[in-house]
XYZ file of C-alpha atoms in Angstrom:
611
model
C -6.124 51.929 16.219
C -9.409 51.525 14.280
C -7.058 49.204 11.736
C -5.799 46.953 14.707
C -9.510 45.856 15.862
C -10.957 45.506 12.707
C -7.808 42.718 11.728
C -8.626 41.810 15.408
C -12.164 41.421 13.933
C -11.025 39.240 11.073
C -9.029 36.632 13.134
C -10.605 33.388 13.611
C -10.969 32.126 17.225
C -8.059 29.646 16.456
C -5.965 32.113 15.096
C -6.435 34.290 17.872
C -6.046 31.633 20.696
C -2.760 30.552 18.280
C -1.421 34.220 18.640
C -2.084 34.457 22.303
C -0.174 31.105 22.996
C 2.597 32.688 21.056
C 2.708 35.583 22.563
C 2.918 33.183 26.435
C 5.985 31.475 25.085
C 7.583 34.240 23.956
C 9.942 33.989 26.961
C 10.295 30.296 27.415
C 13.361 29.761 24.672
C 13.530 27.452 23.075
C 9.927 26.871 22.884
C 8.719 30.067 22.371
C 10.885 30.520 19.036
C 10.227 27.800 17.300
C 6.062 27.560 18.185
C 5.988 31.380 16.310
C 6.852 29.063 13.557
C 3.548 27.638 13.506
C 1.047 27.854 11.049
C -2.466 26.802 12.916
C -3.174 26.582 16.485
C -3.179 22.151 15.880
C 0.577 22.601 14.694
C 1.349 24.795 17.455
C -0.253 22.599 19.920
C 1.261 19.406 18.245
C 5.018 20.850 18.499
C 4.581 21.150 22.321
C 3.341 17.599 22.357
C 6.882 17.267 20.270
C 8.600 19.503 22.851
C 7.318 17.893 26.093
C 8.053 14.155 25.081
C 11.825 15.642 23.947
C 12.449 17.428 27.763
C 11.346 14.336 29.779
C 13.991 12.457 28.158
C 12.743 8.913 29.303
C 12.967 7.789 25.809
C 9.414 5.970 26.290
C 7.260 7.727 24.123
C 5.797 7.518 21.100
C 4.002 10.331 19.489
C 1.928 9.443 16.606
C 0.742 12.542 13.730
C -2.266 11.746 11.782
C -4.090 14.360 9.562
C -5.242 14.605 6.076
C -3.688 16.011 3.075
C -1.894 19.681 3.594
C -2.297 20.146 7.334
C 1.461 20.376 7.837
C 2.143 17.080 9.388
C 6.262 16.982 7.675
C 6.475 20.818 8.847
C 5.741 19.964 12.307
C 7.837 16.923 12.455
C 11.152 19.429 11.573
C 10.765 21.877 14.050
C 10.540 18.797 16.438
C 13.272 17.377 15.360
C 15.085 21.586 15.485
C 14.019 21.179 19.231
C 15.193 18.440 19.763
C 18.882 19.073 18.968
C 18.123 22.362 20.985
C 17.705 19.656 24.070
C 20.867 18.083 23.504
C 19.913 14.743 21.606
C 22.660 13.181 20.097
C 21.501 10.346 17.845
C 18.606 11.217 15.591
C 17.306 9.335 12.701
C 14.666 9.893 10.563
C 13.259 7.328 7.677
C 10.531 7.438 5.201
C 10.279 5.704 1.934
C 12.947 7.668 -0.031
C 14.744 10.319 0.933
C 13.111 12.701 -1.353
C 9.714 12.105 0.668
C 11.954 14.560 3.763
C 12.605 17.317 1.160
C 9.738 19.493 3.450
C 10.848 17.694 6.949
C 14.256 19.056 6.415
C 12.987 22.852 5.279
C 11.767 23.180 8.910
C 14.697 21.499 10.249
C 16.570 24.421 8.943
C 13.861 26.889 9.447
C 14.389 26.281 13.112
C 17.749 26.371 13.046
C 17.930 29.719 11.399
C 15.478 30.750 14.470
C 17.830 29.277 16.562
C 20.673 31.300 15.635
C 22.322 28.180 14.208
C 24.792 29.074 11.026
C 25.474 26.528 8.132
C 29.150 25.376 8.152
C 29.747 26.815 11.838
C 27.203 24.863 13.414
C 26.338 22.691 11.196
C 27.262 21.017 7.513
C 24.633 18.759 5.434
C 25.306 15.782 3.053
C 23.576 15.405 -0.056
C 23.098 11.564 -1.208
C 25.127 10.405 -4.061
C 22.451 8.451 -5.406
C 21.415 9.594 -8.441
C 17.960 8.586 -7.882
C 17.630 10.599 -5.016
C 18.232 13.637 -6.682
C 20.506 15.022 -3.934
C 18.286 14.334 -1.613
C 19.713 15.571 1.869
C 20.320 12.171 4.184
C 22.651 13.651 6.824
C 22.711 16.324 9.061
C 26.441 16.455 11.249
C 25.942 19.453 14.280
C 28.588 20.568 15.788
C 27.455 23.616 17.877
C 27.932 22.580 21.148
C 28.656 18.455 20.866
C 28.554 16.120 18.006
C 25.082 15.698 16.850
C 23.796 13.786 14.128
C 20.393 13.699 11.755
C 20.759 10.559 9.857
C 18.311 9.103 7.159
C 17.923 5.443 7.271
C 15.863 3.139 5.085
C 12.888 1.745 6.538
C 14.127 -1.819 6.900
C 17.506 -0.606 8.204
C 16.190 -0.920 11.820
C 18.616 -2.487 12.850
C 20.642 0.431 12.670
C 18.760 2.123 15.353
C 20.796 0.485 18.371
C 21.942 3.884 19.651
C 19.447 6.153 18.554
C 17.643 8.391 20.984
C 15.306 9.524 18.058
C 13.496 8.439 15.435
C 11.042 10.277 13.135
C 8.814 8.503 10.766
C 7.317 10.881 8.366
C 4.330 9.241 6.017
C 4.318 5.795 8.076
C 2.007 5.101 5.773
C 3.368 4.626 3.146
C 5.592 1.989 4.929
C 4.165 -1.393 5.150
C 3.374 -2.420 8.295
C 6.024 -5.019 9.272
C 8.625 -3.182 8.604
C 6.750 0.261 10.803
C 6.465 -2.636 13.666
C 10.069 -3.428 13.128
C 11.324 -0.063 13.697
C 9.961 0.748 16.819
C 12.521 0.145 19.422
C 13.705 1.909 23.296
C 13.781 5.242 21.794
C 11.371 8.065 21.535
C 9.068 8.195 18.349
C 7.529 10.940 16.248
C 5.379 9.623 13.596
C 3.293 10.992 10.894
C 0.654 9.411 8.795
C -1.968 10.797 6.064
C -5.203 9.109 6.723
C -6.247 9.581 3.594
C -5.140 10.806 -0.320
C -2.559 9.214 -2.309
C 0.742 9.381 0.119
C -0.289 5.730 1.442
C -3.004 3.648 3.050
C -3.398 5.427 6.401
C -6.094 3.424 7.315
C -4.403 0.011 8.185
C -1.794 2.115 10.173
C -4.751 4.111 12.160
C -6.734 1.268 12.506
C -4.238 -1.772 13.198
C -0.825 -0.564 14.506
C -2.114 2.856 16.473
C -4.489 0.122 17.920
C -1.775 -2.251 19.024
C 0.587 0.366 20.483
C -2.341 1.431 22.844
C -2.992 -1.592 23.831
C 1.016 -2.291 24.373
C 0.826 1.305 26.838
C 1.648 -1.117 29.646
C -1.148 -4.167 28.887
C -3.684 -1.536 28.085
C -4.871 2.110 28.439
C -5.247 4.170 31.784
C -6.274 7.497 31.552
C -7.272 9.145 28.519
C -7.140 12.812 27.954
C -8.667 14.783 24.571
C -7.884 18.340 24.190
C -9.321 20.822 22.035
C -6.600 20.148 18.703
C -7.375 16.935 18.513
C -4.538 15.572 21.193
C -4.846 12.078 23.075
C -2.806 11.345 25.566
C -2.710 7.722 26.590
C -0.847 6.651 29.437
C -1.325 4.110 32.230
C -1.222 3.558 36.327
C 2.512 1.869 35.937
C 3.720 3.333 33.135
C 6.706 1.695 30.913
C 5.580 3.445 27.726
C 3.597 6.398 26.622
C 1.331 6.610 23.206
C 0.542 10.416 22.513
C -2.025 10.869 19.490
C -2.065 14.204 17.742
C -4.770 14.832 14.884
C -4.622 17.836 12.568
C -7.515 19.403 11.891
C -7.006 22.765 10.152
C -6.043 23.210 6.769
C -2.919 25.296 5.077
C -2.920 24.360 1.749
C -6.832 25.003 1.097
C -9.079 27.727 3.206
C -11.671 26.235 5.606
C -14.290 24.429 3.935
C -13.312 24.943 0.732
C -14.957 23.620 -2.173
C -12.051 22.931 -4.265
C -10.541 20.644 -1.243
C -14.029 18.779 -1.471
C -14.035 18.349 -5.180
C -10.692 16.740 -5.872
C -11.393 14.690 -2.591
C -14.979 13.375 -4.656
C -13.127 13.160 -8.096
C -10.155 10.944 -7.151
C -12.151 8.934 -4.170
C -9.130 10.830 -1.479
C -11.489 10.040 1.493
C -12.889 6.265 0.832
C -13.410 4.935 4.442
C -15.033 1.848 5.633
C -17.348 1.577 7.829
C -15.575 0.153 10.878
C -18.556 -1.693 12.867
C -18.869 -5.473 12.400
C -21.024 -7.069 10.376
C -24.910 -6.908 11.720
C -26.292 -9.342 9.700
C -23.680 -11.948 9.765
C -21.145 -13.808 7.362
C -22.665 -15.698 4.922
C -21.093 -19.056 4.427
C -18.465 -19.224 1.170
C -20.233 -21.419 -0.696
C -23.448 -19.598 -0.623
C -21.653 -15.924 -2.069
C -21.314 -15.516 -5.578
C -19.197 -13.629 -8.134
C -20.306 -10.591 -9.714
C -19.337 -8.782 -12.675
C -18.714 -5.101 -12.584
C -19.631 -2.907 -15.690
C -17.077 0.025 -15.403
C -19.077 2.063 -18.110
C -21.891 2.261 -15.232
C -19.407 2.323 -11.707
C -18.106 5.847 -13.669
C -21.491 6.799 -15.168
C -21.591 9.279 -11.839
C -25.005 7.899 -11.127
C -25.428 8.360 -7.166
C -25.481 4.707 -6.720
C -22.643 3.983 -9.065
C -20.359 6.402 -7.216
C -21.467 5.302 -3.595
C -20.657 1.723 -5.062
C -17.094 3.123 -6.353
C -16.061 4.474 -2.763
C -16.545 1.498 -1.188
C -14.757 -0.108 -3.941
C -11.640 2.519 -3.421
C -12.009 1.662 0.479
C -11.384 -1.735 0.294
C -8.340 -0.980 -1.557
C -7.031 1.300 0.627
C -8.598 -0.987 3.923
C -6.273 -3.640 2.196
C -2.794 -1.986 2.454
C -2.848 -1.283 -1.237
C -1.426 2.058 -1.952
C -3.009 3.855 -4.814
C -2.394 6.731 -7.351
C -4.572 8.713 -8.984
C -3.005 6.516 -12.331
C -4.360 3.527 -10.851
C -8.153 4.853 -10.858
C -7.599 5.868 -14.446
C -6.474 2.642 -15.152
C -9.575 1.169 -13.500
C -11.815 3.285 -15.366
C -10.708 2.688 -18.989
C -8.171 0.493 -19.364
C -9.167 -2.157 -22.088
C -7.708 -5.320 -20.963
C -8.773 -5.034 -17.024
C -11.474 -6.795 -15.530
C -13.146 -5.896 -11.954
C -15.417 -8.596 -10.138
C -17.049 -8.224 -6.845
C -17.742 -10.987 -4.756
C -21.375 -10.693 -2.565
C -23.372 -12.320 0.062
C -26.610 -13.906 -1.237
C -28.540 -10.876 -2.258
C -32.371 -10.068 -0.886
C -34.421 -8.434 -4.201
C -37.020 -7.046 -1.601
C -34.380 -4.371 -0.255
C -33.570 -1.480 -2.330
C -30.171 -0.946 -1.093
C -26.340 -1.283 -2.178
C -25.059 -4.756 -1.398
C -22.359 -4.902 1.384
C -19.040 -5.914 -1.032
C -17.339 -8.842 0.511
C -14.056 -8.839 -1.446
C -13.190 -7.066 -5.087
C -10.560 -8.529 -7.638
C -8.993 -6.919 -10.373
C -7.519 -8.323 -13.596
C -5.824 -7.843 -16.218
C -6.080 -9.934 -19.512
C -2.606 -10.771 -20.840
C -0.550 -12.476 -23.457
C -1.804 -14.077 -27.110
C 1.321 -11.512 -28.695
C 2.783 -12.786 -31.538
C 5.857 -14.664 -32.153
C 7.070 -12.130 -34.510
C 6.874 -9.278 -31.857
C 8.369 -11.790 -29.399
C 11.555 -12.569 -30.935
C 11.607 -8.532 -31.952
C 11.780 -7.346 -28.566
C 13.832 -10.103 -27.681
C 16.286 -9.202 -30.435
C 16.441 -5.583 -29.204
C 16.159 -6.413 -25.683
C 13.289 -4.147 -24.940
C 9.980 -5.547 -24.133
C 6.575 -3.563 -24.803
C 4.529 -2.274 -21.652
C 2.187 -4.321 -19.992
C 2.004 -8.397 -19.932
C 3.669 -8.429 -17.099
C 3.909 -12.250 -16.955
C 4.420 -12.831 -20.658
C 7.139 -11.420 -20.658
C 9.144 -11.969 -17.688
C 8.293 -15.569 -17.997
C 9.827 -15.653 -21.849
C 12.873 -14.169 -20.822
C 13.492 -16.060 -17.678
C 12.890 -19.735 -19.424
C 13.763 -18.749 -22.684
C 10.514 -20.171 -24.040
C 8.611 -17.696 -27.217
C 5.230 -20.008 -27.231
C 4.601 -18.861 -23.268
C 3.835 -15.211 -24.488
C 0.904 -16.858 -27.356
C -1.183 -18.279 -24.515
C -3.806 -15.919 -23.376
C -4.004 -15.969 -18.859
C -5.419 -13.285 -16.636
C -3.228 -11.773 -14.199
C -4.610 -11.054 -10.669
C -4.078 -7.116 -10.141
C -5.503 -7.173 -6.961
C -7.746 -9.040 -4.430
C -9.181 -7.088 -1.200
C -11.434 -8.599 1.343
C -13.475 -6.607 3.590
C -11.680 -5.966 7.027
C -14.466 -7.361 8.922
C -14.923 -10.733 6.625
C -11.074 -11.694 6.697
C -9.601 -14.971 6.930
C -13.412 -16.360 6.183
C -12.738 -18.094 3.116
C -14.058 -15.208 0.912
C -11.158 -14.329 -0.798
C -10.313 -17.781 -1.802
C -14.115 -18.291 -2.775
C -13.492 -15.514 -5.146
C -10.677 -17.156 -6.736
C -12.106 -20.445 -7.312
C -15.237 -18.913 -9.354
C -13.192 -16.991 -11.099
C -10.794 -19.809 -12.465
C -14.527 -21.565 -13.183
C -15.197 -18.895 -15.144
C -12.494 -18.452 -17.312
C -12.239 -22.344 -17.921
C -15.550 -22.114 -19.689
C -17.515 -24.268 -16.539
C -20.176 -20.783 -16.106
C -21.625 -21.270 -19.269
C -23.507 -18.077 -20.743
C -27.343 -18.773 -20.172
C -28.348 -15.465 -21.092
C -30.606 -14.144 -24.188
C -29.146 -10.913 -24.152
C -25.325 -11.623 -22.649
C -23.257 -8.298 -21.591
C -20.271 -7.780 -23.926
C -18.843 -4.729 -22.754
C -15.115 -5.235 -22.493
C -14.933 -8.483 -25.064
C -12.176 -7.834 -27.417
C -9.521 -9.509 -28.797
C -5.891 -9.109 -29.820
C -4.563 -8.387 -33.226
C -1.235 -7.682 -34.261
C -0.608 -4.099 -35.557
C -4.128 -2.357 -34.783
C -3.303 0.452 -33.026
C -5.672 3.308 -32.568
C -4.952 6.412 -34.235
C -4.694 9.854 -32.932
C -7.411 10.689 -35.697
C -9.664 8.436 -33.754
C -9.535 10.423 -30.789
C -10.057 13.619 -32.377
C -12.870 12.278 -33.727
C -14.547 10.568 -31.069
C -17.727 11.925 -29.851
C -17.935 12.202 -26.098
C -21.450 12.606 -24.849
C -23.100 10.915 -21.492
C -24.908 7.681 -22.171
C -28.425 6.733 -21.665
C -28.316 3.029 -22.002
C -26.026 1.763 -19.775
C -26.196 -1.459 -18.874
C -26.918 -2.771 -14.719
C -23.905 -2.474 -12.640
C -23.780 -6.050 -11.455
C -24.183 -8.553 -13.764
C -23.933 -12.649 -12.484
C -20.760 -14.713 -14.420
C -23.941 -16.381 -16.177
C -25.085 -13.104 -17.873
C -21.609 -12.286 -19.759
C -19.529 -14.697 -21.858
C -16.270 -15.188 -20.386
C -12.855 -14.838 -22.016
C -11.271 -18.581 -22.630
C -8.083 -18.361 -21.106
C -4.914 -20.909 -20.465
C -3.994 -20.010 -17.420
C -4.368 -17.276 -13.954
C -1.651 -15.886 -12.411
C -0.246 -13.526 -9.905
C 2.773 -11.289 -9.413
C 3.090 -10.116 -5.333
C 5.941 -9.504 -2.895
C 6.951 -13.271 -1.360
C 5.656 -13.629 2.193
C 4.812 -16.272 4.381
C 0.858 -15.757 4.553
C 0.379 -15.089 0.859
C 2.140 -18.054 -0.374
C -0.035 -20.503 2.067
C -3.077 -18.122 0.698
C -2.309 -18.701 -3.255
C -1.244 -22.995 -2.620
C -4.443 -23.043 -1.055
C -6.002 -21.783 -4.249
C -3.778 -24.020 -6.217
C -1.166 -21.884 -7.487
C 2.501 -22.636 -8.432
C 4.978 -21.141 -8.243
C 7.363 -20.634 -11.452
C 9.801 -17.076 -10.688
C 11.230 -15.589 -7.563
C 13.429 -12.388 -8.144
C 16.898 -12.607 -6.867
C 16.667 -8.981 -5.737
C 14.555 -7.627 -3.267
C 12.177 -4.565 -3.310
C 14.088 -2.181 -1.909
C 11.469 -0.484 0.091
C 9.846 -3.860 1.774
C 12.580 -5.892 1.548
C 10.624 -8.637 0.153
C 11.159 -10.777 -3.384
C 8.625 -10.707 -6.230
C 6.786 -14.018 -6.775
C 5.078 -14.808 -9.862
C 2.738 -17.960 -9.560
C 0.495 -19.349 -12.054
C -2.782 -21.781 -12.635
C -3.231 -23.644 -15.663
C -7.037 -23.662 -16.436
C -8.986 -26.364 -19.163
C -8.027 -25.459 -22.906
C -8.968 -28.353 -24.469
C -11.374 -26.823 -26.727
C -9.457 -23.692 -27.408
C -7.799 -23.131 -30.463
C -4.442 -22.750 -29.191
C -4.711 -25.895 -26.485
C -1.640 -26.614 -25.283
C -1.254 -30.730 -23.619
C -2.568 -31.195 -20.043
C 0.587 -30.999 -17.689
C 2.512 -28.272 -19.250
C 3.073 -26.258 -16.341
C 5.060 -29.238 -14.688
C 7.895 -28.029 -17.151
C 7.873 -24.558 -15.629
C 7.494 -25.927 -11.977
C 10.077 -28.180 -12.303
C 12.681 -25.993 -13.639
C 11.435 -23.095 -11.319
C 12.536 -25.804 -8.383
C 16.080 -26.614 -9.214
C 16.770 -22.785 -9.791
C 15.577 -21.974 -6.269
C 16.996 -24.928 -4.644
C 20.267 -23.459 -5.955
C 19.837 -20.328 -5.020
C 18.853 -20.726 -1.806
C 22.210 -20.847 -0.117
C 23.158 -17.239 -1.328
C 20.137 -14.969 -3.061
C 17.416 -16.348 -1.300
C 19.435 -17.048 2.236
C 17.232 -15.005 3.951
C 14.513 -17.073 3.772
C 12.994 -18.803 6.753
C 13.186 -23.011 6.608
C 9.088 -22.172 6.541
C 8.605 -20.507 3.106
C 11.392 -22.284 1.514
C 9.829 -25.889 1.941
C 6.514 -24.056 0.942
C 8.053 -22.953 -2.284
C 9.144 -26.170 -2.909
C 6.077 -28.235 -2.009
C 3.410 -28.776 -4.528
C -0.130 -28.080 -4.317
C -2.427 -30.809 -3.159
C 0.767 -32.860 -1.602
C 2.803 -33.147 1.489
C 6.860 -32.662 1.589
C 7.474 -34.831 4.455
C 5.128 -38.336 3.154
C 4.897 -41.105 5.291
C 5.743 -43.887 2.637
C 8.642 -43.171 0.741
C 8.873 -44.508 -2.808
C 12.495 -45.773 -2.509
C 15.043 -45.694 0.915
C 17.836 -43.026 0.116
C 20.909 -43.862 -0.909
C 24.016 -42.649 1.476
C 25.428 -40.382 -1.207
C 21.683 -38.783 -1.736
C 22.238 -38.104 2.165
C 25.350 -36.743 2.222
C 24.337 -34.303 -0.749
C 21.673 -33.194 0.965
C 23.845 -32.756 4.121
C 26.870 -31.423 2.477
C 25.590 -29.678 0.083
């Protein structure tokens, strides 16, 4: 007895209020089984949110999951999806980005059917994928206890598969960009989960933009709003045609309460950069009067306080931006030798001791100047070296070994400040950086920056002696932060360029910036369903050593344009009429003008017609 109340003693007021609930739904079946299932009093409370939007069977709810990393978000989503085949749904159909991402989804699917006295093979059978880069991932689930029933994967831009589904779970919604999440909503109940912060995906643009917009859809706005103590939000409205549930998970499984370790790794790898979400109080500063500033990454990971408050906003206006990151891709901010990371800021007061508020951030990366010799060697052995991303694909694709000897700058990435979009900022950015790599920013400094000047030479590699050798030690003499484009030499450079996934908006957004296009890939992404796009911008070289004759991008255009014109009838067929004629149009002109240069011939016509 003593034993009992001094574990009694122990329990934490959630876990206690968690076992009491249990012990209320003991009797209710199937409820009752599958909530002892639960972890934490949110999961338990979140899996009768599950339960209740499954037994009303209007198929006009959607349930959205939010929490942060190891809260048990995928567990919860497959012991809905074990109660719902409990209720009799027939058509169920889960997505994520692969199939592998549902390894844990699927765990508590089967969890719950092993509470439910379901068998393998007498109630149910699974299929495996026979992709082999799914690892035999599990992508169907065929029940057959009491009527057909079916858990089917689907790829995220399948929704058109969805016509009969009752169903459909998205787990890490995430990590799905946003179209296509918009795309697969349908006249069906949802379930979906999203980390709002970590590495799975950019949970912010989901919480912020499409939870937004489907509680504002909840019948032309919310009604009544109801918070309960896990973090649940119900919002529904006077009418009613469809219901938005929020859940929020609060307590953690993978770490203890508060603990330190969670914290750390959160601080080390920037896992909870969030912006702040109220609107500018000082105002937008016109374009014109912003300017560019260099960032010295020595001093943004020198772990000064500034420097690291500086970082996080950096590393929330990537993940503001829909741009999913890794913990790789902060190491390759950090130290890599040929990127670049520029920041661009309102006009700055020098009375006020305080961090600037970043407008928009771009990335680089230097590329090309390789050798013709290690040109035609990987071309000989059909194997090109990592990195130069355009170099390379632009050799193969034209054929042409001088492309990969001019040096260019490849945009990485370019984020602009939720609050300051579609403002002109992110194109100001641009411009000043194409000024500054064509040598217009001249250095007026007496003691210019040269962190991060290097140059290219064929052969020197480091050695691993080097690094045993090297002498690690924290730096006193770090140079500022911020330094203006006039305080650093630039990098003399033949050309910009970007490499994105072909849309509508960012094809207007680089013409406007005076980008070309030169390479569309036949194949699309087979996550977002959209084509890469490489586009460049040839900058002044006249006094470079290497110049190359004005015009010489025309001879990539042009050829770029007949192979998409004739591809356009069976690769590129999906297009819209809209970003084809885009494509084709060059910068600075208009496809339809007013004066034509010569009247066109009947047979021109009828190959345009017919073709």
């Amino acid at each position: 007895m003593t034993t009992v109340q001094n574990t009694k003693k122990e329990l934490t007021p959630s876990m206690l209020e968690l076992n009491e609930l249990k012990s209320s739904l003991r009797d209710t079946q199937p409820v009752g089984t599958l909530v002892d299932q639960a972890y934490t009093l949110d999961q338990a409370k979140a899996l009768l949110t599950f339960v209740e939007a499954i037994s009303e069977k209007t198929l006009r709810t959607t349930v959205t999951l939010t929490a942060a990393r190891g809260r048990g978000k995928s567990a919860a989503l497959g012991l809905g999806i074990a109660a719902a085949v409990a209720y009799g749904y027939s058509n169920i159909f889960v997505t994520s980005p692969t199939p592998e991402n549902l390894k844990t989804v699927f765990e508590f699917v089967f969890k719950g059917f092993d509470k439910l006295e379901y068998e393998e093979h007498l109630d149910y059978d699974l299929v495996e994928s026979s992709n082999p880069a799914f690892n035999k991932a599990i992508v169907r689930v065929n029940i057959f206890r009491q009527h057909r029933q079916t858990i089917q994967y689907i790829s995220p831009h399948d929704a058109k598969k969805l016509g009969q589904a009752e169903l459909l779970v998205i787990d890490e919604a995430a990590a799905i960009p946003l179209p296509l999440v918009r795309s697969l909503l349908g006249n069906y109940l949802v379930f979906m989960s999203s980390t709002i912060n970590g590495y799975e995906g950019t949970g912010r643009s989901l919480s912020l933009k499409l939870i937004k917009q489907l509680r504002n859809q909840s019948t032309g706005g919310p009604g009544v709003v109801h918070t309960a103590a896990g973090g649940d939000t119900d919002t529904t409205s006077a009418t009613g045609s469809r219901v938005l549930k929020e859940l929020a998970l609060e307590e953690p499984i993978r770490y203890a309460e508060n603990d330190p370790i969670e914290r750390w790794l959160y601080d080390l790898l920037c896992l909870d950069a969030n912006l702040d979400d109220s609107p500018p109080g000082g105002g937008c500063p016109h374009p014109s009067k912003c300017e560019l500033y260099y960032i010295n990454r020595d001093t943004l990971f020198s772990h000064h306080k500034a420097s690291e408050a500086f970082l996080q906003k950096l590393m929330a206006l990537y993940v503001a931006s829909h741009y999913k990151n890794s913990p790789n891709d902060l190491q390759l901010l950090s130290d890599a030798p040929s990127h670049r990371l520029f920041c661009l800021l309102g006009p700055v007061d020098p009375t006020k001791n305080n961090l600037p508020e970043v407008l928009c951030v771009v990335q680089v990366c230097l590329e090309g100047e390789i050798s013709k010799e290690s040109v035609y060697a990987s071309l000989a052995r059909g194997k090109t070296a990592a990195g130069d991303l355009i170099p390379w694909t632009l050799t193969q694709q034209f054929q042409d070994k001088d492309f990969a000897s001019l040096s260019g700058a490849r945009i990485v990435r370019i984020a602009t400040h939720p609050s300051y979009q579609k403002m002109g900022y992110g194109s100001r950015a641009i411009d000043l950086l194409g000024e500054y790599f064509s040598g217009n920013i001249p250095c007026t400094s007496d003691n210019p920056i040269t962190e991060g000047m290097f140059s290219r030479v064929a052969g020197d590699d480091d050695t691993a002696d080097d690094l045993l050798s090297e002498n690690v030690k924290s730096r006193t003499d770090l140079p500022p932060l911020l330094s203006t484009l006039s305080e650093r030499p630039a990098e003399r450079l033949h050309w910009m360029g970007v490499a994105y996934g072909l849309t509508d908006t960012l094809l207007k957004f680089w013409k406007r910036s005076r980008f070309e296009p030169v390479y569309v890939r036949q194949t699309s992404n087979e996550l977002t369903g959209e084509h890469s796009c490489i586009m460049l911008k040839a900058l002044a070289n006249e006094d470079l050593e290497t110049s190359v004759p004005e015009g010489w991008l025309h001879t990539y255009t042009a050829d770029f344009r007949r192979r998409f014109c004739s591809l356009l009838s069976f690769q590129f067929k999906t297009f819209s009429s809209s970003l084809a004629m885009q494509a084709l149009e060059k910068p600075g002109t208009r496809i339809c003008d007013p004066k034509p240069t010569h009247p066109m011939e009947k047979a021109e016509f009828d190959t345009l017609v017919w073709a």
